Amino acid sequence: MDRGATAETGEEGRDSAACCTAVEHGLSADEVAADLELLDAVGSGTRYEALQCIAAGGEVCVCEIEAALDVSQGAISQALARLTDVGLLDRRKEGRWRYYASTDRADRLLETIEEVRSVDE
């Protein structure tokens, strides 16, 4: 047995009397799930770049995003649907065209990402 290991746990420097207590994060299971859904939605390169394009361009047509990202219209449509579902985009239909704009939630998220990125610079 290693020096400092206990017979009860076999771990160095720990015994059963000094067991750790759980640290509470203060979030409900629903809040954790919502946060993970949001992070997962922006976790794709196509979705993140589309969100950045829309936030920078104001209200943007799907065809403008398609041209900017050089990906298929189908991939763009799926990305925009996912971002809309989590509340990061607003969608407006005019005839056969759909226009997207970032929500306040998206703008705050992108600002936070920019702040975190700039900390490392």
mmCIF file with all atom_site columns, C-alpha atoms in Angstrom:
data_model
loop_
_atom_site.group_PDB
_atom_site.id
_atom_site.type_symbol
_atom_site.label_atom_id
_atom_site.label_alt_id
_atom_site.label_comp_id
_atom_site.label_asym_id
_atom_site.label_entity_id
_atom_site.label_seq_id
_atom_site.pdbx_PDB_ins_code
_atom_site.Cartn_x
_atom_site.Cartn_y
_atom_site.Cartn_z
_atom_site.occupancy
_atom_site.B_iso_or_equiv
_atom_site.pdbx_formal_charge
_atom_site.auth_seq_id
_atom_site.auth_comp_id
_atom_site.auth_asym_id
_atom_site.auth_atom_id
_atom_site.pdbx_PDB_model_num
ATOM 1   C CA . MET A 1 1   ? 0.000   0.000  0.000   1.00 0.00 ? 1   MET A CA 1
ATOM 2   C CA . ASP A 1 2   ? 1.227   3.531  -0.811  1.00 0.00 ? 2   ASP A CA 1
ATOM 3   C CA . ARG A 1 3   ? 2.353   5.768  2.006   1.00 0.00 ? 3   ARG A CA 1
ATOM 4   C CA . GLY A 1 4   ? -0.680  7.792  3.136   1.00 0.00 ? 4   GLY A CA 1
ATOM 5   C CA . ALA A 1 5   ? -3.213  5.375  1.668   1.00 0.00 ? 5   ALA A CA 1
ATOM 6   C CA . THR A 1 6   ? -5.865  4.109  4.012   1.00 0.00 ? 6   THR A CA 1
ATOM 7   C CA . ALA A 1 7   ? -6.950  0.536  4.434   1.00 0.00 ? 7   ALA A CA 1
ATOM 8   C CA . GLU A 1 8   ? -10.609 1.496  4.039   1.00 0.00 ? 8   GLU A CA 1
ATOM 9   C CA . THR A 1 9   ? -10.468 3.332  0.703   1.00 0.00 ? 9   THR A CA 1
ATOM 10  C CA . GLY A 1 10  ? -7.095  2.476  -0.744  1.00 0.00 ? 10  GLY A CA 1
ATOM 11  C CA . GLU A 1 11  ? -6.828  6.110  -1.816  1.00 0.00 ? 11  GLU A CA 1
ATOM 12  C CA . GLU A 1 12  ? -3.912  8.216  -0.773  1.00 0.00 ? 12  GLU A CA 1
ATOM 13  C CA . GLY A 1 13  ? -4.692  10.669 1.984   1.00 0.00 ? 13  GLY A CA 1
ATOM 14  C CA . ARG A 1 14  ? -8.427  9.881  2.208   1.00 0.00 ? 14  ARG A CA 1
ATOM 15  C CA . ASP A 1 15  ? -10.440 7.976  4.726   1.00 0.00 ? 15  ASP A CA 1
ATOM 16  C CA . SER A 1 16  ? -14.128 7.283  5.098   1.00 0.00 ? 16  SER A CA 1
ATOM 17  C CA . ALA A 1 17  ? -14.558 9.887  7.848   1.00 0.00 ? 17  ALA A CA 1
ATOM 18  C CA . ALA A 1 18  ? -13.347 12.729 5.582   1.00 0.00 ? 18  ALA A CA 1
ATOM 19  C CA . CYS A 1 19  ? -15.782 12.104 2.735   1.00 0.00 ? 19  CYS A CA 1
ATOM 20  C CA . CYS A 1 20  ? -16.619 15.100 0.574   1.00 0.00 ? 20  CYS A CA 1
ATOM 21  C CA . THR A 1 21  ? -20.037 16.652 0.426   1.00 0.00 ? 21  THR A CA 1
ATOM 22  C CA . ALA A 1 22  ? -21.750 17.490 -2.833  1.00 0.00 ? 22  ALA A CA 1
ATOM 23  C CA . VAL A 1 23  ? -21.432 21.025 -4.129  1.00 0.00 ? 23  VAL A CA 1
ATOM 24  C CA . GLU A 1 24  ? -24.759 22.495 -5.208  1.00 0.00 ? 24  GLU A CA 1
ATOM 25  C CA . HIS A 1 25  ? -24.909 24.410 -8.488  1.00 0.00 ? 25  HIS A CA 1
ATOM 26  C CA . GLY A 1 26  ? -28.281 25.972 -7.780  1.00 0.00 ? 26  GLY A CA 1
ATOM 27  C CA . LEU A 1 27  ? -29.864 25.031 -11.121 1.00 0.00 ? 27  LEU A CA 1
ATOM 28  C CA . SER A 1 28  ? -32.924 22.881 -11.565 1.00 0.00 ? 28  SER A CA 1
ATOM 29  C CA . ALA A 1 29  ? -32.835 19.894 -13.905 1.00 0.00 ? 29  ALA A CA 1
ATOM 30  C CA . ASP A 1 30  ? -34.994 21.883 -16.353 1.00 0.00 ? 30  ASP A CA 1
ATOM 31  C CA . GLU A 1 31  ? -32.555 24.813 -16.296 1.00 0.00 ? 31  GLU A CA 1
ATOM 32  C CA . VAL A 1 32  ? -29.593 22.512 -16.933 1.00 0.00 ? 32  VAL A CA 1
ATOM 33  C CA . ALA A 1 33  ? -31.453 20.870 -19.825 1.00 0.00 ? 33  ALA A CA 1
ATOM 34  C CA . ALA A 1 34  ? -32.364 24.265 -21.335 1.00 0.00 ? 34  ALA A CA 1
ATOM 35  C CA . ASP A 1 35  ? -28.771 25.508 -21.037 1.00 0.00 ? 35  ASP A CA 1
ATOM 36  C CA . LEU A 1 36  ? -27.427 22.361 -22.681 1.00 0.00 ? 36  LEU A CA 1
ATOM 37  C CA . GLU A 1 37  ? -29.965 22.647 -25.504 1.00 0.00 ? 37  GLU A CA 1
ATOM 38  C CA . LEU A 1 38  ? -28.896 26.246 -26.114 1.00 0.00 ? 38  LEU A CA 1
ATOM 39  C CA . LEU A 1 39  ? -25.178 25.410 -26.066 1.00 0.00 ? 39  LEU A CA 1
ATOM 40  C CA . ASP A 1 40  ? -25.730 22.413 -28.309 1.00 0.00 ? 40  ASP A CA 1
ATOM 41  C CA . ALA A 1 41  ? -27.639 24.602 -30.785 1.00 0.00 ? 41  ALA A CA 1
ATOM 42  C CA . VAL A 1 42  ? -24.659 26.913 -31.250 1.00 0.00 ? 42  VAL A CA 1
ATOM 43  C CA . GLY A 1 43  ? -22.188 24.038 -31.055 1.00 0.00 ? 43  GLY A CA 1
ATOM 44  C CA . SER A 1 44  ? -22.201 23.418 -34.805 1.00 0.00 ? 44  SER A CA 1
ATOM 45  C CA . GLY A 1 45  ? -19.964 25.461 -37.074 1.00 0.00 ? 45  GLY A CA 1
ATOM 46  C CA . THR A 1 46  ? -22.756 26.073 -39.571 1.00 0.00 ? 46  THR A CA 1
ATOM 47  C CA . ARG A 1 47  ? -25.258 27.140 -36.907 1.00 0.00 ? 47  ARG A CA 1
ATOM 48  C CA . TYR A 1 48  ? -22.756 29.375 -35.119 1.00 0.00 ? 48  TYR A CA 1
ATOM 49  C CA . GLU A 1 49  ? -21.607 31.057 -38.323 1.00 0.00 ? 49  GLU A CA 1
ATOM 50  C CA . ALA A 1 50  ? -25.209 31.535 -39.466 1.00 0.00 ? 50  ALA A CA 1
ATOM 51  C CA . LEU A 1 51  ? -26.064 33.146 -36.133 1.00 0.00 ? 51  LEU A CA 1
ATOM 52  C CA . GLN A 1 52  ? -23.041 35.446 -36.414 1.00 0.00 ? 52  GLN A CA 1
ATOM 53  C CA . CYS A 1 53  ? -24.033 36.451 -39.981 1.00 0.00 ? 53  CYS A CA 1
ATOM 54  C CA . ILE A 1 54  ? -27.593 37.218 -38.978 1.00 0.00 ? 54  ILE A CA 1
ATOM 55  C CA . ALA A 1 55  ? -26.588 39.158 -35.869 1.00 0.00 ? 55  ALA A CA 1
ATOM 56  C CA . ALA A 1 56  ? -24.170 41.251 -37.946 1.00 0.00 ? 56  ALA A CA 1
ATOM 57  C CA . GLY A 1 57  ? -26.576 41.802 -40.833 1.00 0.00 ? 57  GLY A CA 1
ATOM 58  C CA . GLY A 1 58  ? -29.845 42.606 -39.129 1.00 0.00 ? 58  GLY A CA 1
ATOM 59  C CA . GLU A 1 59  ? -32.717 40.920 -40.924 1.00 0.00 ? 59  GLU A CA 1
ATOM 60  C CA . VAL A 1 60  ? -31.287 38.460 -43.436 1.00 0.00 ? 60  VAL A CA 1
ATOM 61  C CA . CYS A 1 61  ? -32.792 36.284 -46.156 1.00 0.00 ? 61  CYS A CA 1
ATOM 62  C CA . VAL A 1 62  ? -31.891 32.604 -46.316 1.00 0.00 ? 62  VAL A CA 1
ATOM 63  C CA . CYS A 1 63  ? -30.257 33.082 -49.715 1.00 0.00 ? 63  CYS A CA 1
ATOM 64  C CA . GLU A 1 64  ? -27.865 35.667 -48.236 1.00 0.00 ? 64  GLU A CA 1
ATOM 65  C CA . ILE A 1 65  ? -26.774 33.247 -45.526 1.00 0.00 ? 65  ILE A CA 1
ATOM 66  C CA . GLU A 1 66  ? -26.362 30.445 -48.055 1.00 0.00 ? 66  GLU A CA 1
ATOM 67  C CA . ALA A 1 67  ? -24.035 32.605 -50.147 1.00 0.00 ? 67  ALA A CA 1
ATOM 68  C CA . ALA A 1 68  ? -22.034 33.755 -47.127 1.00 0.00 ? 68  ALA A CA 1
ATOM 69  C CA . LEU A 1 69  ? -21.454 30.273 -45.701 1.00 0.00 ? 69  LEU A CA 1
ATOM 70  C CA . ASP A 1 70  ? -21.083 28.294 -48.921 1.00 0.00 ? 70  ASP A CA 1
ATOM 71  C CA . VAL A 1 71  ? -23.219 25.404 -47.674 1.00 0.00 ? 71  VAL A CA 1
ATOM 72  C CA . SER A 1 72  ? -26.367 23.881 -49.113 1.00 0.00 ? 72  SER A CA 1
ATOM 73  C CA . GLN A 1 73  ? -29.767 25.480 -48.708 1.00 0.00 ? 73  GLN A CA 1
ATOM 74  C CA . GLY A 1 74  ? -30.922 22.351 -46.850 1.00 0.00 ? 74  GLY A CA 1
ATOM 75  C CA . ALA A 1 75  ? -28.120 22.633 -44.305 1.00 0.00 ? 75  ALA A CA 1
ATOM 76  C CA . ILE A 1 76  ? -28.893 26.316 -43.799 1.00 0.00 ? 76  ILE A CA 1
ATOM 77  C CA . SER A 1 77  ? -32.606 25.627 -43.337 1.00 0.00 ? 77  SER A CA 1
ATOM 78  C CA . GLN A 1 78  ? -31.892 22.965 -40.710 1.00 0.00 ? 78  GLN A CA 1
ATOM 79  C CA . ALA A 1 79  ? -29.465 25.250 -38.902 1.00 0.00 ? 79  ALA A CA 1
ATOM 80  C CA . LEU A 1 80  ? -31.909 28.154 -38.872 1.00 0.00 ? 80  LEU A CA 1
ATOM 81  C CA . ALA A 1 81  ? -34.762 25.951 -37.666 1.00 0.00 ? 81  ALA A CA 1
ATOM 82  C CA . ARG A 1 82  ? -32.651 24.747 -34.751 1.00 0.00 ? 82  ARG A CA 1
ATOM 83  C CA . LEU A 1 83  ? -31.583 28.279 -33.815 1.00 0.00 ? 83  LEU A CA 1
ATOM 84  C CA . THR A 1 84  ? -35.193 29.441 -34.034 1.00 0.00 ? 84  THR A CA 1
ATOM 85  C CA . ASP A 1 85  ? -36.378 26.553 -31.849 1.00 0.00 ? 85  ASP A CA 1
ATOM 86  C CA . VAL A 1 86  ? -34.072 27.602 -28.992 1.00 0.00 ? 86  VAL A CA 1
ATOM 87  C CA . GLY A 1 87  ? -35.105 31.254 -29.211 1.00 0.00 ? 87  GLY A CA 1
ATOM 88  C CA . LEU A 1 88  ? -32.006 32.702 -30.845 1.00 0.00 ? 88  LEU A CA 1
ATOM 89  C CA . LEU A 1 89  ? -33.691 33.769 -34.087 1.00 0.00 ? 89  LEU A CA 1
ATOM 90  C CA . ASP A 1 90  ? -36.959 35.374 -35.118 1.00 0.00 ? 90  ASP A CA 1
ATOM 91  C CA . ARG A 1 91  ? -38.394 34.340 -38.471 1.00 0.00 ? 91  ARG A CA 1
ATOM 92  C CA . ARG A 1 92  ? -40.625 36.318 -40.812 1.00 0.00 ? 92  ARG A CA 1
ATOM 93  C CA . LYS A 1 93  ? -42.139 34.958 -43.988 1.00 0.00 ? 93  LYS A CA 1
ATOM 94  C CA . GLU A 1 94  ? -42.796 37.218 -46.979 1.00 0.00 ? 94  GLU A CA 1
ATOM 95  C CA . GLY A 1 95  ? -44.184 35.372 -49.972 1.00 0.00 ? 95  GLY A CA 1
ATOM 96  C CA . ARG A 1 96  ? -41.904 32.429 -50.538 1.00 0.00 ? 96  ARG A CA 1
ATOM 97  C CA . TRP A 1 97  ? -38.943 34.044 -48.772 1.00 0.00 ? 97  TRP A CA 1
ATOM 98  C CA . ARG A 1 98  ? -38.049 33.748 -45.111 1.00 0.00 ? 98  ARG A CA 1
ATOM 99  C CA . TYR A 1 99  ? -36.139 36.420 -43.266 1.00 0.00 ? 99  TYR A CA 1
ATOM 100 C CA . TYR A 1 100 ? -34.298 35.891 -40.005 1.00 0.00 ? 100 TYR A CA 1
ATOM 101 C CA . ALA A 1 101 ? -33.170 38.282 -37.282 1.00 0.00 ? 101 ALA A CA 1
ATOM 102 C CA . SER A 1 102 ? -31.286 37.617 -34.070 1.00 0.00 ? 102 SER A CA 1
ATOM 103 C CA . THR A 1 103 ? -33.187 37.908 -30.800 1.00 0.00 ? 103 THR A CA 1
ATOM 104 C CA . ASP A 1 104 ? -32.048 39.825 -27.730 1.00 0.00 ? 104 ASP A CA 1
ATOM 105 C CA . ARG A 1 105 ? -31.114 36.457 -26.238 1.00 0.00 ? 105 ARG A CA 1
ATOM 106 C CA . ALA A 1 106 ? -28.818 35.709 -29.187 1.00 0.00 ? 106 ALA A CA 1
ATOM 107 C CA . ASP A 1 107 ? -27.252 39.156 -29.058 1.00 0.00 ? 107 ASP A CA 1
ATOM 108 C CA . ARG A 1 108 ? -26.496 38.759 -25.333 1.00 0.00 ? 108 ARG A CA 1
ATOM 109 C CA . LEU A 1 109 ? -25.060 35.281 -25.917 1.00 0.00 ? 109 LEU A CA 1
ATOM 110 C CA . LEU A 1 110 ? -22.796 36.500 -28.725 1.00 0.00 ? 110 LEU A CA 1
ATOM 111 C CA . GLU A 1 111 ? -21.666 39.478 -26.629 1.00 0.00 ? 111 GLU A CA 1
ATOM 112 C CA . THR A 1 112 ? -20.781 37.115 -23.780 1.00 0.00 ? 112 THR A CA 1
ATOM 113 C CA . ILE A 1 113 ? -18.808 34.864 -26.126 1.00 0.00 ? 113 ILE A CA 1
ATOM 114 C CA . GLU A 1 114 ? -16.938 37.918 -27.431 1.00 0.00 ? 114 GLU A CA 1
ATOM 115 C CA . GLU A 1 115 ? -16.139 39.028 -23.864 1.00 0.00 ? 115 GLU A CA 1
ATOM 116 C CA . VAL A 1 116 ? -14.859 35.576 -22.939 1.00 0.00 ? 116 VAL A CA 1
ATOM 117 C CA . ARG A 1 117 ? -12.783 35.412 -26.122 1.00 0.00 ? 117 ARG A CA 1
ATOM 118 C CA . SER A 1 118 ? -11.218 38.802 -25.413 1.00 0.00 ? 118 SER A CA 1
ATOM 119 C CA . VAL A 1 119 ? -10.142 37.727 -21.915 1.00 0.00 ? 119 VAL A CA 1
ATOM 120 C CA . ASP A 1 120 ? -7.553  35.427 -23.466 1.00 0.00 ? 120 ASP A CA 1
ATOM 121 C CA . GLU A 1 121 ? -6.132  38.094 -25.786 1.00 0.00 ? 121 GLU A CA 1
#
